[in-house]
PDB file of C-alpha atoms in Angstrom:
ATOM      1  CA  MET A 283      90.674  85.856  85.097  1.00  0.00           C
ATOM      2  CA  THR A 284      94.320  86.618  85.467  1.00  0.00           C
ATOM      3  CA  LEU A 285      96.001  85.700  88.738  1.00  0.00           C
ATOM      4  CA  THR A 286      98.304  88.700  88.577  1.00  0.00           C
ATOM      5  CA  ALA A 287      97.900  90.937  91.621  1.00  0.00           C
ATOM      6  CA  PRO A 288      96.851  94.542  90.890  1.00  0.00           C
ATOM      7  CA  ARG A 289      99.431  97.173  91.734  1.00  0.00           C
ATOM      8  CA  ARG A 290      98.510 100.109  93.946  1.00  0.00           C
ATOM      9  CA  GLY A 291     100.220 103.339  94.788  1.00  0.00           C
ATOM     10  CA  ALA A 292     102.555 103.489  97.757  1.00  0.00           C
ATOM     11  CA  GLY A 293     101.078 106.682  99.168  1.00  0.00           C
ATOM     12  CA  ASP A 294      98.954 105.021 101.826  1.00  0.00           C
ATOM     13  CA  ASP A 295      99.105 102.061 104.188  1.00  0.00           C
ATOM     14  CA  ALA A 296      96.893  99.897 101.980  1.00  0.00           C
ATOM     15  CA  GLY A 297      99.097 100.594  98.981  1.00  0.00           C
ATOM     16  CA  THR A 298     102.281  99.739 100.874  1.00  0.00           C
ATOM     17  CA  ALA A 299     100.775  96.526 102.229  1.00  0.00           C
ATOM     18  CA  SER A 300      99.720  95.549  98.716  1.00  0.00           C
ATOM     19  CA  GLN A 301     103.210  96.162  97.368  1.00  0.00           C
ATOM     20  CA  ILE A 302     104.700  94.067 100.168  1.00  0.00           C
ATOM     21  CA  LEU A 303     102.350  91.236  99.261  1.00  0.00           C
ATOM     22  CA  ASP A 304     103.174  91.585  95.565  1.00  0.00           C
ATOM     23  CA  VAL A 305     106.909  91.254  96.175  1.00  0.00           C
ATOM     24  CA  ALA A 306     106.529  88.457  98.716  1.00  0.00           C
ATOM     25  CA  GLU A 307     104.204  86.509  96.416  1.00  0.00           C
ATOM     26  CA  ARG A 308     106.695  86.654  93.558  1.00  0.00           C
ATOM     27  CA  LEU A 309     109.534  85.578  95.854  1.00  0.00           C
ATOM     28  CA  VAL A 310     107.542  82.588  97.124  1.00  0.00           C
ATOM     29  CA  GLN A 311     106.597  81.558  93.584  1.00  0.00           C
ATOM     30  CA  VAL A 312     110.226  81.708  92.469  1.00  0.00           C
ATOM     31  CA  ARG A 313     112.261  80.802  95.576  1.00  0.00           C
ATOM     32  CA  GLY A 314     109.805  79.256  98.025  1.00  0.00           C
ATOM     33  CA  PHE A 315     108.682  80.588 101.405  1.00  0.00           C
ATOM     34  CA  ASN A 316     111.938  79.652 103.114  1.00  0.00           C
ATOM     35  CA  GLY A 317     114.000  81.190 100.335  1.00  0.00           C
ATOM     36  CA  PHE A 318     113.503  84.854 101.223  1.00  0.00           C
ATOM     37  CA  SER A 319     113.559  87.132 104.247  1.00  0.00           C
ATOM     38  CA  TYR A 320     112.066  90.448 105.279  1.00  0.00           C
ATOM     39  CA  ALA A 321     115.417  91.984 104.341  1.00  0.00           C
ATOM     40  CA  ASN A 322     114.873  90.952 100.700  1.00  0.00           C
ATOM     41  CA  ILE A 323     111.477  92.662 100.585  1.00  0.00           C
ATOM     42  CA  ALA A 324     112.708  95.760 102.394  1.00  0.00           C
ATOM     43  CA  ALA A 325     115.623  96.150  99.973  1.00  0.00           C
ATOM     44  CA  GLU A 326     113.417  95.790  96.896  1.00  0.00           C
ATOM     45  CA  LEU A 327     110.815  98.293  98.116  1.00  0.00           C
ATOM     46  CA  HIS A 328     113.365 100.645  99.727  1.00  0.00           C
ATOM     47  CA  ILE A 329     111.608 100.558 103.078  1.00  0.00           C
ATOM     48  CA  THR A 330     112.763  99.547 106.535  1.00  0.00           C
ATOM     49  CA  LYS A 331     112.173  96.149 108.097  1.00  0.00           C
ATOM     50  CA  ALA A 332     110.313  98.022 110.835  1.00  0.00           C
ATOM     51  CA  ALA A 333     107.844  99.212 108.176  1.00  0.00           C
ATOM     52  CA  LEU A 334     107.324  95.603 107.108  1.00  0.00           C
ATOM     53  CA  HIS A 335     106.627  94.547 110.689  1.00  0.00           C
ATOM     54  CA  TYR A 336     104.121  97.392 110.974  1.00  0.00           C
ATOM     55  CA  HIS A 337     102.023  95.798 108.221  1.00  0.00           C
ATOM     56  CA  PHE A 338     102.781  92.136 108.943  1.00  0.00           C
ATOM     57  CA  ALA A 339     104.047  91.454 112.457  1.00  0.00           C
ATOM     58  CA  GLY A 340     105.896  88.319 111.436  1.00  0.00           C
ATOM     59  CA  LYS A 341     106.650  86.245 108.381  1.00  0.00           C
ATOM     60  CA  ALA A 342     103.919  83.765 109.318  1.00  0.00           C
ATOM     61  CA  ASP A 343     101.353  86.586 109.243  1.00  0.00           C
ATOM     62  CA  LEU A 344     102.644  87.631 105.838  1.00  0.00           C
ATOM     63  CA  GLY A 345     102.444  84.058 104.582  1.00  0.00           C
ATOM     64  CA  GLU A 346      98.860  83.634 105.730  1.00  0.00           C
ATOM     65  CA  ALA A 347      97.887  86.920 104.042  1.00  0.00           C
ATOM     66  CA  LEU A 348      99.543  85.742 100.828  1.00  0.00           C
ATOM     67  CA  ILE A 349      97.536  82.517 100.741  1.00  0.00           C
ATOM     68  CA  THR A 350      94.293  84.340 101.553  1.00  0.00           C
ATOM     69  CA  ARG A 351      94.792  86.808  98.705  1.00  0.00           C
ATOM     70  CA  TYR A 352      95.908  84.153  96.213  1.00  0.00           C
ATOM     71  CA  SER A 353      92.967  81.900  97.106  1.00  0.00           C
ATOM     72  CA  SER A 354      90.571  84.812  96.669  1.00  0.00           C
ATOM     73  CA  ARG A 355      91.895  85.593  93.200  1.00  0.00           C
ATOM     74  CA  PHE A 356      91.708  81.923  92.233  1.00  0.00           C
ATOM     75  CA  ALA A 357      88.108  81.740  93.468  1.00  0.00           C
ATOM     76  CA  GLU A 358      87.243  84.803  91.391  1.00  0.00           C
ATOM     77  CA  ALA A 359      88.764  83.134  88.325  1.00  0.00           C
ATOM     78  CA  LEU A 360      86.667  80.015  88.909  1.00  0.00           C
ATOM     79  CA  ALA A 361      83.529  82.128  89.358  1.00  0.00           C
ATOM     80  CA  ARG A 362      84.298  83.866  86.071  1.00  0.00           C
ATOM     81  CA  ALA A 363      84.597  80.505  84.332  1.00  0.00           C
ATOM     82  CA  ASP A 364      81.216  79.503  85.806  1.00  0.00           C
ATOM     83  CA  ALA A 365      79.634  82.693  84.467  1.00  0.00           C
ATOM     84  CA  SER A 366      81.253  82.474  81.027  1.00  0.00           C
ATOM     85  CA  GLY A 367      78.825  80.061  79.409  1.00  0.00           C
ATOM     86  CA  LEU A 368      81.482  77.364  79.044  1.00  0.00           C
ATOM     87  CA  GLY A 369      80.517  73.727  79.230  1.00  0.00           C
ATOM     88  CA  PRO A 370      82.330  71.307  81.552  1.00  0.00           C
ATOM     89  CA  SER A 371      85.133  70.587  79.047  1.00  0.00           C
ATOM     90  CA  GLY A 372      85.688  74.291  78.477  1.00  0.00           C
ATOM     91  CA  LYS A 373      85.777  74.943  82.204  1.00  0.00           C
ATOM     92  CA  LEU A 374      88.461  72.296  82.635  1.00  0.00           C
ATOM     93  CA  ALA A 375      90.467  73.926  79.845  1.00  0.00           C
ATOM     94  CA  ALA A 376      90.069  77.333  81.484  1.00  0.00           C
ATOM     95  CA  TYR A 377      91.227  75.827  84.770  1.00  0.00           C
ATOM     96  CA  ALA A 378      94.360  74.385  83.156  1.00  0.00           C
ATOM     97  CA  ASP A 379      95.016  77.758  81.526  1.00  0.00           C
ATOM     98  CA  LEU A 380      95.223  79.391  84.968  1.00  0.00           C
ATOM     99  CA  TYR A 381      98.262  77.240  85.696  1.00  0.00           C
ATOM    100  CA  LEU A 382      99.668  77.951  82.247  1.00  0.00           C
ATOM    101  CA  GLN A 383      99.488  81.707  82.873  1.00  0.00           C
ATOM    102  CA  VAL A 384     101.561  81.330  86.027  1.00  0.00           C
ATOM    103  CA  LEU A 385     104.147  79.141  84.304  1.00  0.00           C
ATOM    104  CA  ARG A 386     104.483  81.617  81.440  1.00  0.00           C
ATOM    105  CA  ASP A 387     105.556  84.203  84.023  1.00  0.00           C
ATOM    106  CA  ARG A 388     108.331  81.789  85.087  1.00  0.00           C
ATOM    107  CA  LYS A 389     106.600  81.156  88.386  1.00  0.00           C
ATOM    108  CA  MET A 390     104.968  78.264  90.180  1.00  0.00           C
ATOM    109  CA  CYS A 391     101.533  78.038  91.778  1.00  0.00           C
ATOM    110  CA  LEU A 392     101.897  79.786  95.138  1.00  0.00           C
ATOM    111  CA  CYS A 393     100.188  77.012  97.085  1.00  0.00           C
ATOM    112  CA  GLY A 394     102.021  74.343  95.104  1.00  0.00           C
ATOM    113  CA  MET A 395     105.311  75.854  96.234  1.00  0.00           C
ATOM    114  CA  LEU A 396     104.069  76.053  99.807  1.00  0.00           C
ATOM    115  CA  ALA A 397     102.884  72.442  99.699  1.00  0.00           C
ATOM    116  CA  ALA A 398     106.477  71.402  98.988  1.00  0.00           C
ATOM    117  CA  GLU A 399     107.508  73.190 102.206  1.00  0.00           C
ATOM    118  CA  TYR A 400     104.463  72.088 104.176  1.00  0.00           C
ATOM    119  CA  GLN A 401     106.289  70.486 107.112  1.00  0.00           C
ATOM    120  CA  THR A 402     108.253  73.691 107.779  1.00  0.00           C
ATOM    121  CA  LEU A 403     105.241  76.038 107.726  1.00  0.00           C
ATOM    122  CA  PRO A 404     103.381  77.337 110.807  1.00  0.00           C
ATOM    123  CA  GLN A 405     100.008  75.675 111.411  1.00  0.00           C
ATOM    124  CA  PRO A 406      97.803  78.582 110.176  1.00  0.00           C
ATOM    125  CA  MET A 407      99.634  78.510 106.855  1.00  0.00           C
ATOM    126  CA  ARG A 408      99.308  74.737 106.648  1.00  0.00           C
ATOM    127  CA  ASP A 409      95.561  75.025 107.204  1.00  0.00           C
ATOM    128  CA  ALA A 410      95.290  77.745 104.543  1.00  0.00           C
ATOM    129  CA  VAL A 411      97.176  75.652 101.979  1.00  0.00           C
ATOM    130  CA  ILE A 412      94.867  72.701 102.550  1.00  0.00           C
ATOM    131  CA  SER A 413      91.851  75.015 102.291  1.00  0.00           C
ATOM    132  CA  PHE A 414      93.090  76.257  98.905  1.00  0.00           C
ATOM    133  CA  PHE A 415      93.329  72.751  97.489  1.00  0.00           C
ATOM    134  CA  ASP A 416      89.991  71.748  99.043  1.00  0.00           C
ATOM    135  CA  GLN A 417      88.373  74.765  97.370  1.00  0.00           C
ATOM    136  CA  ASN A 418      89.802  73.802  93.988  1.00  0.00           C
ATOM    137  CA  GLU A 419      88.835  70.161  94.321  1.00  0.00           C
ATOM    138  CA  SER A 420      85.256  71.066  95.267  1.00  0.00           C
ATOM    139  CA  TRP A 421      84.897  73.278  92.182  1.00  0.00           C
ATOM    140  CA  LEU A 422      86.369  70.620  89.920  1.00  0.00           C
ATOM    141  CA  GLU A 423      84.164  67.944  91.468  1.00  0.00           C
ATOM    142  CA  ALA A 424      81.043  69.934  90.540  1.00  0.00           C
ATOM    143  CA  VAL A 425      82.323  70.482  86.986  1.00  0.00           C
ATOM    144  CA  LEU A 426      83.160  66.807  86.564  1.00  0.00           C
ATOM    145  CA  GLU A 427      79.798  65.673  87.923  1.00  0.00           C
ATOM    146  CA  GLN A 428      78.014  68.018  85.530  1.00  0.00           C
ATOM    147  CA  GLY A 429      80.070  66.723  82.611  1.00  0.00           C
ATOM    148  CA  ARG A 430      79.400  63.097  83.446  1.00  0.00           C
ATOM    149  CA  ASP A 431      75.661  63.763  83.847  1.00  0.00           C
ATOM    150  CA  GLU A 432      75.580  65.499  80.460  1.00  0.00           C
ATOM    151  CA  GLY A 433      77.750  62.875  78.771  1.00  0.00           C
ATOM    152  CA  SER A 434      80.492  65.351  77.838  1.00  0.00           C
ATOM    153  CA  LEU A 435      82.993  63.842  80.287  1.00  0.00           C
ATOM    154  CA  GLN A 436      83.725  60.303  81.403  1.00  0.00           C
ATOM    155  CA  PHE A 437      85.875  58.846  84.139  1.00  0.00           C
ATOM    156  CA  THR A 438      85.913  55.917  86.511  1.00  0.00           C
ATOM    157  CA  GLY A 439      85.458  56.284  90.237  1.00  0.00           C
ATOM    158  CA  SER A 440      84.113  59.303  92.045  1.00  0.00           C
ATOM    159  CA  ALA A 441      84.157  62.889  90.801  1.00  0.00           C
ATOM    160  CA  ARG A 442      86.117  63.786  93.941  1.00  0.00           C
ATOM    161  CA  ASP A 443      88.879  61.340  93.025  1.00  0.00           C
ATOM    162  CA  ALA A 444      88.939  62.656  89.456  1.00  0.00           C
ATOM    163  CA  ALA A 445      89.154  66.233  90.772  1.00  0.00           C
ATOM    164  CA  ARG A 446      92.145  65.276  92.912  1.00  0.00           C
ATOM    165  CA  MET A 447      93.761  63.698  89.867  1.00  0.00           C
ATOM    166  CA  VAL A 448      93.350  66.928  87.880  1.00  0.00           C
ATOM    167  CA  VAL A 449      94.855  69.131  90.606  1.00  0.00           C
ATOM    168  CA  SER A 450      97.723  66.721  91.243  1.00  0.00           C
ATOM    169  CA  GLY A 451      98.370  66.289  87.528  1.00  0.00           C
ATOM    170  CA  LEU A 452      98.547  70.008  86.783  1.00  0.00           C
ATOM    171  CA  GLU A 453     100.657  70.839  89.833  1.00  0.00           C
ATOM    172  CA  GLY A 454     103.027  67.984  88.985  1.00  0.00           C
ATOM    173  CA  ALA A 455     103.229  69.009  85.330  1.00  0.00           C
ATOM    174  CA  MET A 456     104.210  72.527  86.395  1.00  0.00           C
ATOM    175  CA  LEU A 457     106.897  71.173  88.697  1.00  0.00           C
ATOM    176  CA  ILE A 458     108.470  68.951  86.038  1.00  0.00           C
ATOM    177  CA  ALA A 459     108.272  71.592  83.294  1.00  0.00           C
ATOM    178  CA  ARG A 460     110.064  74.148  85.469  1.00  0.00           C
ATOM    179  CA  PRO A 461     113.639  72.796  85.383  1.00  0.00           C
ATOM    180  CA  TYR A 462     113.372  72.275  81.639  1.00  0.00           C
ATOM    181  CA  GLY A 463     112.045  75.796  81.070  1.00  0.00           C
ATOM    182  CA  ASP A 464     109.653  74.103  78.655  1.00  0.00           C
ATOM    183  CA  ILE A 465     106.077  75.384  78.619  1.00  0.00           C
ATOM    184  CA  ALA A 466     105.199  72.992  75.788  1.00  0.00           C
ATOM    185  CA  ARG A 467     105.979  70.100  78.137  1.00  0.00           C
ATOM    186  CA  PHE A 468     103.321  71.374  80.545  1.00  0.00           C
ATOM    187  CA  GLN A 469     100.834  72.012  77.748  1.00  0.00           C
ATOM    188  CA  ALA A 470     101.237  68.476  76.414  1.00  0.00           C
ATOM    189  CA  ALA A 471     100.800  66.961  79.875  1.00  0.00           C
ATOM    190  CA  ALA A 472      97.702  69.097  80.560  1.00  0.00           C
ATOM    191  CA  ALA A 473      96.181  68.219  77.187  1.00  0.00           C
ATOM    192  CA  ASN A 474      96.726  64.491  77.770  1.00  0.00           C
ATOM    193  CA  LEU A 475      95.279  64.754  81.277  1.00  0.00           C
ATOM    194  CA  LEU A 476      92.106  66.421  80.034  1.00  0.00           C
ATOM    195  CA  ALA A 477      91.877  64.127  77.004  1.00  0.00           C
ATOM    196  CA  GLY A 478      91.600  61.215  79.401  1.00  0.00           C
ATOM    197  CA  LEU A 479      88.348  62.715  80.701  1.00  0.00           C
ATOM    198  CA  GLN A 480      86.748  62.958  77.263  1.00  0.00           C
ATOM    199  CA  PRO A 481      84.392  60.331  75.854  1.00  0.00           C
ATOM    200  CA  ALA A 482      85.526  58.591  72.677  1.00  0.00           C
ATOM    201  CA  GLY A 483      85.289  61.028  69.785  1.00  0.00           C
ATOM    202  CA  GLY A 484      84.868  64.019  72.103  1.00  0.00           C
ATOM    203  CA  HIS A 485      86.640  67.349  71.776  1.00  0.00           C
ATOM    204  CA  VAL A 486      89.687  67.282  74.015  1.00  0.00           C
ATOM    205  CA  LEU A 487      89.398  70.815  75.362  1.00  0.00           C
ATOM    206  CA  GLY A 488      85.944  71.893  74.274  1.00  0.00           C
ATOM    207  CA  ASP A 489      85.940  75.476  73.025  1.00  0.00           C
ATOM    208  CA  ARG A 490      89.620  76.208  73.608  1.00  0.00           C
ATOM    209  CA  ALA A 491      89.499  79.842  72.490  1.00  0.00           C
ATOM    210  CA  LEU A 492      86.551  80.615  74.751  1.00  0.00           C
ATOM    211  CA  ALA A 493      88.243  78.810  77.648  1.00  0.00           C
ATOM    212  CA  GLY A 494      91.388  80.850  77.177  1.00  0.00           C
ATOM    213  CA  GLN A 495      89.382  84.058  77.226  1.00  0.00           C
ATOM    214  CA  ALA A 496      87.625  82.989  80.424  1.00  0.00           C
ATOM    215  CA  ALA A 497      90.911  82.231  82.160  1.00  0.00           C
ATOM    216  CA  ALA A 498      92.405  85.525  81.018  1.00  0.00           C
ATOM    217  CA  GLY A 499      89.419  87.539  82.212  1.00  0.00           C
ATOM    218  CA  GLU A 500      88.376  88.639  78.704  1.00  0.00           C
ATOM    219  CA  LEU A 501      84.782  87.414  79.052  1.00  0.00           C
TER     220      LEU A 501
END
């Protein structure tokens, strides 16, 4: 499933709030949370700052809403991968493709960007960022355990530690690829990361085409 937020009309409060979130999300993914102000959003949407405060009383409220919406879309993407018929290797490939989609749009993972600013964020946003990563690690842990039980994946240590390695590896690969503007750099790093979880002679990414379709919401 794509992580792109659906656009709504601006004719009602819900539509305006959605547009505010869309703009704010893009700004965070490009500049970081501390790199934009309400004035930036108001200018882009041609609305007053008072209208922004009507929907989101303060920037912290806006930030928390951003994480909640992003986490929900990510969870939906993971549920789609679960329902797609992919095996564990294919699910890992679909997971990596979610990050690739974001990077192709010249953006960073929303919560990855916020993690870099963690110490400057209000506590509710900090808690929401941690919850996002916990959610991802739990899903990956289940996938990794299934793969090891079936013999399609192998790794040392616990599935939880391996899940943390996957999240950290993909987030880090995005970060390093960004200044180079080199998507292939990320793809190579992701492929090597997932290859390290394959048994000898195994397929590195399982059914890559099917995984890509699952991540893109085509299944």
